[in-house]
Tab-separated table of C-alpha atoms in Angstrom:
chain	number	residue	atom	x	y	z
R	1052	MET	CA	64.869	-25.810	-0.718
R	1053	VAL	CA	61.742	-24.925	1.275
R	1054	ARG	CA	58.741	-26.084	-0.725
R	1055	ILE	CA	55.388	-24.297	-0.766
R	1056	ARG	CA	52.311	-26.519	-0.700
R	1057	VAL	CA	49.405	-24.931	-2.577
R	1058	LEU	CA	45.802	-26.128	-2.972
R	1059	VAL	CA	43.762	-24.674	-5.848
R	1060	VAL	CA	40.012	-24.741	-5.080
R	1061	ASP	CA	37.822	-24.023	-8.100
R	1062	ASP	CA	34.771	-25.779	-9.529
R	1063	HIS	CA	35.832	-24.935	-13.098
R	1064	ARG	CA	37.928	-28.037	-13.766
R	1065	ILE	CA	39.846	-26.739	-16.781
R	1066	PHE	CA	40.854	-23.539	-14.974
R	1067	ALA	CA	41.846	-25.402	-11.804
R	1068	GLU	CA	43.935	-27.991	-13.653
R	1069	SER	CA	45.579	-25.367	-15.869
R	1070	LEU	CA	46.512	-23.193	-12.916
R	1071	ALA	CA	47.753	-26.190	-10.950
R	1072	ALA	CA	49.931	-27.280	-13.881
R	1073	ALA	CA	51.416	-23.785	-14.259
R	1074	LEU	CA	52.240	-23.555	-10.565
R	1075	ALA	CA	53.686	-27.078	-10.506
R	1076	ALA	CA	56.312	-25.967	-13.034
R	1077	GLU	CA	57.888	-23.852	-10.288
R	1078	PRO	CA	60.739	-25.738	-8.585
R	1079	ASP	CA	59.647	-24.787	-5.058
R	1080	VAL	CA	55.883	-25.330	-5.409
R	1081	ASP	CA	53.886	-28.517	-4.790
R	1082	VAL	CA	50.294	-28.109	-5.905
R	1083	SER	CA	46.998	-30.011	-5.719
R	1084	ALA	CA	43.504	-29.127	-6.908
R	1085	ALA	CA	40.002	-29.540	-5.481
R	1086	GLY	CA	36.710	-28.905	-7.236
R	1087	SER	CA	34.548	-27.933	-4.264
R	1088	GLY	CA	34.611	-26.709	-0.679
R	1089	PRO	CA	33.968	-30.159	0.805
R	1090	ALA	CA	36.684	-31.678	-1.420
R	1091	ALA	CA	39.111	-28.975	-0.284
R	1092	LEU	CA	38.378	-29.682	3.373
R	1093	ARG	CA	38.892	-33.407	2.824
R	1094	SER	CA	42.211	-32.736	1.091
R	1095	MET	CA	43.323	-30.560	3.989
R	1096	GLU	CA	42.385	-33.158	6.582
R	1097	ARG	CA	44.259	-35.863	4.668
R	1098	ALA	CA	47.302	-33.620	4.410
R	1099	VAL	CA	47.252	-32.973	8.154
R	1100	ALA	CA	46.956	-36.712	8.869
R	1101	GLU	CA	49.940	-37.376	6.614
R	1102	GLY	CA	52.039	-34.591	8.120
R	1103	ARG	CA	52.137	-32.491	4.968
R	1104	ARG	CA	49.916	-29.484	5.636
R	1105	PHE	CA	49.064	-27.000	2.908
R	1106	ASP	CA	50.592	-23.536	3.163
R	1107	VAL	CA	48.306	-21.575	0.829
R	1108	LEU	CA	44.800	-22.071	-0.551
R	1109	LEU	CA	43.793	-20.321	-3.776
R	1110	VAL	CA	39.994	-20.138	-3.531
R	1111	ASP	CA	37.512	-19.207	-6.250
R	1112	ALA	CA	35.342	-16.338	-4.995
R	1113	ASP	CA	32.324	-17.876	-6.743
R	1114	LEU	CA	32.947	-21.426	-5.618
R	1115	GLY	CA	29.759	-23.435	-6.006
R	1116	GLY	CA	28.188	-25.793	-3.502
R	1117	ASN	CA	27.812	-25.632	0.252
R	1118	VAL	CA	30.533	-26.248	2.801
R	1119	PRO	CA	29.310	-28.585	5.571
R	1120	GLY	CA	29.792	-27.187	9.052
R	1121	VAL	CA	30.906	-23.761	7.876
R	1122	ARG	CA	28.718	-20.866	8.953
R	1123	PRO	CA	28.527	-18.330	6.108
R	1124	ALA	CA	30.369	-15.093	6.691
R	1125	VAL	CA	28.140	-12.044	7.122
R	1126	SER	CA	28.350	-9.261	4.564
R	1127	VAL	CA	30.276	-6.095	5.409
R	1128	HIS	CA	27.152	-3.986	5.819
R	1129	ASP	CA	24.921	-6.912	6.623
R	1130	ASN	CA	21.366	-5.641	6.799
R	1131	ASN	CA	20.668	-9.035	5.251
R	1132	GLU	CA	22.639	-11.983	3.957
R	1133	GLU	CA	22.433	-11.230	0.255
R	1134	GLY	CA	25.651	-11.554	-1.667
R	1135	LEU	CA	27.170	-14.300	0.472
R	1136	VAL	CA	29.459	-16.508	-1.581
R	1137	ASP	CA	30.580	-20.028	-0.794
R	1138	GLY	CA	34.225	-19.342	-1.610
R	1139	ILE	CA	34.409	-16.716	1.103
R	1140	SER	CA	32.520	-18.987	3.493
R	1141	LEU	CA	35.246	-21.567	2.883
R	1142	VAL	CA	37.852	-18.928	3.744
R	1143	ALA	CA	36.115	-18.393	7.096
R	1144	GLY	CA	36.036	-22.134	7.741
R	1145	VAL	CA	39.721	-22.525	6.941
R	1146	ARG	CA	40.626	-19.674	9.281
R	1147	SER	CA	38.689	-21.417	12.050
R	1148	GLY	CA	39.847	-24.986	11.442
R	1149	HIS	CA	43.314	-24.422	9.961
R	1150	PRO	CA	44.532	-21.049	11.255
R	1151	GLY	CA	48.076	-21.563	9.967
R	1152	VAL	CA	46.947	-21.791	6.329
R	1153	ARG	CA	46.932	-18.602	4.238
R	1154	THR	CA	44.080	-18.096	1.777
R	1155	VAL	CA	43.994	-15.999	-1.380
R	1156	VAL	CA	40.710	-15.369	-3.194
R	1157	LEU	CA	40.701	-15.568	-6.992
R	1158	ALA	CA	38.036	-13.360	-8.576
R	1159	GLU	CA	36.638	-12.856	-12.052
R	1160	LYS	CA	36.380	-9.095	-11.440
R	1161	ASP	CA	37.275	-6.468	-8.877
R	1162	ASP	CA	34.593	-5.898	-6.242
R	1163	SER	CA	35.491	-3.806	-3.192
R	1164	ARG	CA	32.583	-5.025	-1.060
R	1165	ARG	CA	33.356	-8.678	-1.640
R	1166	ALA	CA	37.091	-8.096	-1.260
R	1167	ALA	CA	36.419	-6.506	2.137
R	1168	LEU	CA	34.202	-9.468	3.011
R	1169	ALA	CA	37.020	-11.825	2.062
R	1170	LEU	CA	39.512	-9.992	4.290
R	1171	GLN	CA	37.027	-10.058	7.176
R	1172	ALA	CA	36.632	-13.804	6.659
R	1173	GLY	CA	40.386	-14.243	6.998
R	1174	ALA	CA	41.788	-14.024	3.467
R	1175	SER	CA	45.272	-12.622	2.978
R	1176	GLY	CA	44.731	-11.535	-0.593
R	1177	TRP	CA	42.308	-10.841	-3.452
R	1178	VAL	CA	43.684	-11.457	-6.934
R	1179	ALA	CA	42.166	-11.322	-10.416
R	1180	LYS	CA	41.930	-14.695	-12.139
R	1181	ASP	CA	43.511	-13.242	-15.258
R	1182	CYS	CA	46.609	-11.927	-13.478
R	1183	SER	CA	50.010	-13.112	-14.640
R	1184	LEU	CA	51.613	-16.199	-13.150
R	1185	SER	CA	54.498	-14.082	-11.857
R	1186	ARG	CA	52.039	-11.800	-10.063
R	1187	LEU	CA	50.253	-14.764	-8.497
R	1188	LEU	CA	53.546	-16.262	-7.315
R	1189	THR	CA	54.477	-12.909	-5.776
R	1190	VAL	CA	51.197	-12.932	-3.861
R	1191	ILE	CA	51.647	-16.552	-2.732
R	1192	ARG	CA	55.122	-15.870	-1.396
R	1193	GLY	CA	54.005	-12.569	0.087
R	1194	VAL	CA	51.118	-13.942	2.136
R	1195	LEU	CA	53.510	-16.491	3.638
R	1196	ARG	CA	55.406	-13.472	4.990
R	1197	ASP	CA	52.121	-12.246	6.524
R	1198	GLU	CA	51.590	-9.643	3.809
R	1199	THR	CA	48.108	-8.675	2.614
R	1200	HIS	CA	47.687	-8.272	-1.144
R	1201	LEU	CA	44.974	-6.261	-2.907
R	1202	PRO	CA	44.852	-4.719	-6.384
R	1203	PRO	CA	45.893	-1.028	-6.037
R	1204	ALA	CA	42.640	0.087	-7.685
R	1205	LEU	CA	40.643	-1.567	-4.878
R	1206	LEU	CA	42.657	-0.406	-1.895
R	1207	THR	CA	40.841	2.853	-1.067
R	1208	ALA	CA	37.366	1.369	-1.529
R	1209	VAL	CA	38.193	-1.713	0.553
R	1210	LEU	CA	39.568	0.424	3.393
R	1211	ARG	CA	36.355	2.444	3.282
R	1212	GLU	CA	34.287	-0.740	3.522
R	1213	LEU	CA	36.331	-2.062	6.453
R	1214	THR	CA	36.135	1.267	8.301
R	1215	ALA	CA	32.362	1.316	7.902
R	1216	ALA	CA	32.138	-2.297	9.092
R	1217	ARG	CA	34.198	-1.478	12.195
R	1218	LYS	CA	31.894	1.449	12.998
R	1219	HIS	CA	28.794	-0.733	12.607
R	1220	ARG	CA	30.335	-3.397	14.849
R	1221	THR	CA	31.177	-0.902	17.610
R	1222	GLU	CA	27.648	0.500	17.611
R	1223	SER	CA	26.174	-3.011	17.641
R	1224	GLU	CA	28.394	-4.073	20.548
R	1225	GLN	CA	27.194	-1.086	22.600
R	1226	LEU	CA	23.556	-2.016	21.983
R	1227	VAL	CA	24.130	-5.661	22.946
R	1228	GLU	CA	25.846	-4.554	26.156
R	1229	SER	CA	22.576	-2.883	27.193
R	1230	LEU	CA	20.863	-6.288	27.443
R	1231	THR	CA	20.425	-8.125	30.728
R	1232	PRO	CA	22.098	-11.559	31.056
R	1233	ARG	CA	18.720	-13.273	30.494
R	1234	GLU	CA	17.989	-11.127	27.421
R	1235	ARG	CA	21.422	-12.007	26.051
R	1236	GLU	CA	20.638	-15.707	26.502
R	1237	VAL	CA	17.411	-15.188	24.594
R	1238	LEU	CA	19.274	-13.317	21.848
R	1239	ARG	CA	21.770	-16.173	21.483
R	1240	CYS	CA	18.822	-18.560	21.126
R	1241	MET	CA	17.410	-16.289	18.411
R	1242	VAL	CA	20.755	-16.369	16.603
R	1243	ALA	CA	20.587	-20.179	16.774
R	1244	GLY	CA	17.219	-20.018	14.986
R	1245	LEU	CA	15.081	-21.181	17.928
R	1246	GLY	CA	11.447	-20.106	18.019
R	1247	ARG	CA	9.598	-18.836	21.070
R	1248	LYS	CA	8.384	-22.287	22.164
R	1249	ALA	CA	11.850	-23.854	21.824
R	1250	VAL	CA	13.437	-20.987	23.769
R	1251	ALA	CA	10.833	-21.422	26.519
R	1252	GLU	CA	11.584	-25.131	26.792
R	1253	ARG	CA	15.331	-24.586	26.880
R	1254	LEU	CA	15.227	-21.845	29.513
R	1255	PHE	CA	12.355	-23.303	31.585
R	1256	LEU	CA	10.277	-20.181	30.982
R	1257	SER	CA	6.711	-19.680	29.854
R	1258	PRO	CA	6.138	-18.692	26.212
R	1259	HIS	CA	4.620	-15.447	27.475
R	1260	THR	CA	7.784	-14.596	29.417
R	1261	VAL	CA	9.947	-15.435	26.418
R	1262	ARG	CA	7.753	-13.217	24.252
R	1263	THR	CA	8.324	-10.356	26.700
R	1264	HIS	CA	12.095	-10.943	26.675
R	1265	MET	CA	12.134	-11.004	22.867
R	1266	GLN	CA	10.185	-7.736	22.716
R	1267	ASN	CA	12.642	-6.190	25.172
R	1268	VAL	CA	15.572	-7.398	23.069
R	1269	LEU	CA	14.121	-5.868	19.903
R	1270	GLY	CA	13.382	-2.616	21.706
R	1271	LYS	CA	16.842	-2.252	23.248
R	1272	LEU	CA	18.533	-3.114	19.950
R	1273	GLY	CA	16.318	-0.648	18.095
R	1274	VAL	CA	15.096	-3.161	15.507
R	1275	HIS	CA	11.673	-4.416	14.483
R	1276	SER	CA	12.223	-8.054	13.553
R	1277	THR	CA	14.030	-11.161	14.711
R	1278	LEU	CA	16.002	-11.231	11.454
R	1279	ALA	CA	17.314	-7.707	12.057
R	1280	ALA	CA	18.175	-8.579	15.674
R	1281	VAL	CA	20.154	-11.623	14.515
R	1282	ALA	CA	22.058	-9.558	11.926
R	1283	LEU	CA	22.952	-6.972	14.573
R	1284	ALA	CA	23.983	-9.701	17.021
R	1285	ARG	CA	26.341	-11.205	14.456
R	1286	ARG	CA	27.909	-7.801	13.812
R	1287	ALA	CA	28.500	-7.517	17.546
R	1288	GLY	CA	30.184	-10.919	17.665
R	1289	VAL	CA	27.315	-12.732	19.411
R	1290	GLY	CA	27.263	-16.337	18.256
R	1291	PRO	CA	24.433	-18.865	18.451
R	1292	VAL	CA	23.752	-20.591	21.727
R	1293	ASP	CA	25.537	-23.921	22.127
R	1294	LEU	CA	22.665	-26.200	23.037
R	1295	GLY	CA	23.311	-29.043	25.409
R	1296	PRO	CA	20.554	-31.258	26.800
R	1297	ALA	CA	17.112	-29.656	26.977
R	1298	GLY	CA	16.966	-27.012	29.641
R	1299	ARG	CA	20.741	-26.532	29.659
R	1300	ILE	CA	22.565	-23.829	27.751
R	1301	LEU	CA	26.317	-24.135	27.684
R	1302	PRO	CA	28.395	-21.079	28.678
R	1303	GLU	CA	28.976	-18.551	25.935
R	1304	GLU	CA	32.327	-18.694	24.207
R	1305	SER	CA	33.884	-15.914	22.208
R	1306	SER	CA	32.820	-16.125	18.574
R	1307	SER	CA	32.796	-13.939	15.499
R	1308	ALA	CA	29.912	-13.326	13.185
């Protein structure tokens, strides 16, 4: 019998333990529980070291606490970063660090915007916490067959959100392509949170020259603030600069916002 290894990640201990116990009653399911993002990551690393990787993570959409080293996912229509949730940030981190693991988000209520955000982050499903055990098991087995599971009532709205996000990304990519190589370097520094003086030191430029480059970046992107430029850059897939020693910027690698 092929066994399915499941990790329940929820900071509500009673819910996590109850769900884990219900799943453990299945003859083909091995289940563990973690009460936070960091605890989940530690459990996954231990499992890898012991040669018993998890197959599926069930992640609370409202998981509390921060996940070290995981950059928060950006909202579907991200004019800002409001509405980011740590559970979905964990999904993004798992996709990056453990691409073979499927994740399913457990939610208190249906929310098309957050469900779309979860799918963008790499989740394979969005399931209500009060769904039946048989339904949850169907989803777990389904995502292992590379299926994507959403409540039928959310499907149309989620597709609308994802279509809009794709349109925003395409437009953002076209704007970023209009930048010169030097302006793109400056933009990547902005995404990394560097101020004008720090950018000048890294690129061996004067603060005045950096100021001019930043103004050109804002103008070409059609925005009026650094925050808006960073949000647009993330939509376009521009990641933060990878800073080496002072004065040296490592080559850009493909990244997603």
